[in-house]
PDB file of C-alpha atoms in Angstrom:
ATOM      1  CA  VAL A   1      -0.025  -0.039  -0.121  1.00 59.00           C
ATOM      2  CA  ASP A   2       1.413   3.470  -0.893  1.00 64.00           C
ATOM      3  CA  GLN A   3       1.370   5.442   2.199  1.00 65.00           C
ATOM      4  CA  SER A   4       0.700   8.861   0.574  1.00 74.00           C
ATOM      5  CA  THR A   5      -2.221   7.765  -1.552  1.00 74.00           C
ATOM      6  CA  ASN A   6      -3.260   4.619   0.534  1.00 71.00           C
ATOM      7  CA  LEU A   7      -3.627   2.704  -2.802  1.00 73.00           C
ATOM      8  CA  LEU A   8      -2.652  -0.967  -3.227  1.00 75.00           C
ATOM      9  CA  GLN A   9       0.342  -1.045  -5.569  1.00 76.00           C
ATOM     10  CA  GLN A  10       1.142  -4.744  -5.647  1.00 79.00           C
ATOM     11  CA  TYR A  11       0.535  -8.078  -3.983  1.00 82.00           C
ATOM     12  CA  VAL A  12       2.747 -11.137  -4.035  1.00 86.00           C
ATOM     13  CA  ILE A  13       1.606 -14.749  -4.030  1.00 88.00           C
ATOM     14  CA  THR A  14       4.147 -17.600  -3.695  1.00 89.00           C
ATOM     15  CA  TYR A  15       4.077 -21.352  -3.631  1.00 91.00           C
ATOM     16  CA  GLN A  16       7.194 -23.126  -2.591  1.00 91.00           C
ATOM     17  CA  ILE A  17       8.469 -26.239  -4.459  1.00 90.00           C
ATOM     18  CA  PHE A  18      11.554 -27.809  -3.373  1.00 91.00           C
ATOM     19  CA  ASP A  19      14.249 -29.183  -5.709  1.00 90.00           C
ATOM     20  CA  ASP A  20      13.921 -32.758  -4.680  1.00 91.00           C
ATOM     21  CA  GLY A  21      10.114 -32.695  -5.192  1.00 87.00           C
ATOM     22  CA  LEU A  22      10.165 -30.936  -8.538  1.00 92.00           C
ATOM     23  CA  SER A  23       8.427 -32.568 -11.490  1.00 94.00           C
ATOM     24  CA  LYS A  24       6.446 -31.222 -14.456  1.00 94.00           C
ATOM     25  CA  ASN A  25       3.220 -32.214 -12.630  1.00 95.00           C
ATOM     26  CA  ARG A  26       4.174 -30.217  -9.325  1.00 94.00           C
ATOM     27  CA  LEU A  27       5.377 -27.335 -11.398  1.00 93.00           C
ATOM     28  CA  TYR A  28       2.099 -27.060 -13.354  1.00 94.00           C
ATOM     29  CA  ASP A  29       0.163 -27.609 -10.056  1.00 95.00           C
ATOM     30  CA  ALA A  30       2.015 -24.760  -8.487  1.00 93.00           C
ATOM     31  CA  LEU A  31       1.456 -22.398 -11.518  1.00 92.00           C
ATOM     32  CA  LYS A  32      -2.240 -23.337 -11.313  1.00 94.00           C
ATOM     33  CA  ARG A  33      -2.441 -22.566  -7.566  1.00 94.00           C
ATOM     34  CA  VAL A  34      -0.696 -19.225  -7.907  1.00 92.00           C
ATOM     35  CA  PHE A  35      -3.112 -18.405 -10.749  1.00 92.00           C
ATOM     36  CA  LYS A  36      -6.202 -19.313  -8.792  1.00 94.00           C
ATOM     37  CA  ALA A  37      -4.830 -17.213  -5.802  1.00 93.00           C
ATOM     38  CA  LYS A  38      -4.427 -14.280  -8.182  1.00 90.00           C
ATOM     39  CA  ILE A  39      -7.980 -14.523  -9.471  1.00 92.00           C
ATOM     40  CA  GLN A  40      -9.279 -14.904  -5.952  1.00 92.00           C
ATOM     41  CA  CYS A  41      -7.353 -11.619  -4.932  1.00 90.00           C
ATOM     42  CA  VAL A  42      -8.614  -9.679  -7.661  1.00 88.00           C
ATOM     43  CA  TRP A  43     -12.256 -10.938  -6.914  1.00 90.00           C
ATOM     44  CA  ILE A  44     -11.911 -10.012  -3.182  1.00 89.00           C
ATOM     45  CA  ILE A  45     -10.609  -6.665  -3.832  1.00 86.00           C
ATOM     46  CA  GLU A  46     -13.265  -5.847  -6.517  1.00 87.00           C
ATOM     47  CA  ARG A  47     -15.975  -7.210  -4.188  1.00 89.00           C
ATOM     48  CA  THR A  48     -14.748  -5.205  -1.136  1.00 86.00           C
ATOM     49  CA  PHE A  49     -13.833  -1.877  -3.000  1.00 81.00           C
ATOM     50  CA  GLY A  50     -15.801  -2.046  -6.281  1.00 82.00           C
ATOM     51  CA  THR A  51     -14.217  -1.586  -9.718  1.00 77.00           C
ATOM     52  CA  VAL A  52     -12.570   1.368 -11.132  1.00 65.00           C
ATOM     53  CA  ASN A  53     -13.776   2.488 -14.608  1.00 64.00           C
ATOM     54  CA  THR A  54     -10.608   3.528 -16.478  1.00 60.00           C
ATOM     55  CA  ASN A  55     -10.285   4.324 -20.144  1.00 57.00           C
ATOM     56  CA  ILE A  56      -7.555   1.890 -21.126  1.00 56.00           C
ATOM     57  CA  SER A  57      -6.469   2.308 -24.786  1.00 61.00           C
ATOM     58  CA  GLU A  58      -4.113  -0.661 -24.664  1.00 61.00           C
ATOM     59  CA  PRO A  59      -5.257  -4.218 -24.192  1.00 57.00           C
ATOM     60  CA  SER A  60      -4.570  -5.664 -20.695  1.00 60.00           C
ATOM     61  CA  ASN A  61      -3.460  -9.200 -19.845  1.00 60.00           C
ATOM     62  CA  GLU A  62      -4.295  -8.740 -16.084  1.00 62.00           C
ATOM     63  CA  ASN A  63      -6.090 -12.141 -16.037  1.00 59.00           C
ATOM     64  CA  SER A  64      -3.582 -13.853 -18.110  1.00 60.00           C
ATOM     65  CA  MET A  65      -1.902 -16.968 -16.360  1.00 56.00           C
ATOM     66  CA  PHE A  66       1.207 -16.325 -18.217  1.00 52.00           C
ATOM     67  CA  ILE A  67       2.360 -12.907 -16.895  1.00 46.00           C
TER      68      ILE A  67
END
């Protein structure tokens, strides 16, 4: 949260995978979990504070799993 404007600037979501447990399946499972958590954060923020209507001229990939 930016202290001067009291606006949320970023949030961080992590999911830990250890080297000895790394496999293709675990990697994709971790990506899926992080993506679902990101969508849930966006949903909770929009539900709590509402959406902001901005005029965006460039397409956004804010809901893309591959950012």
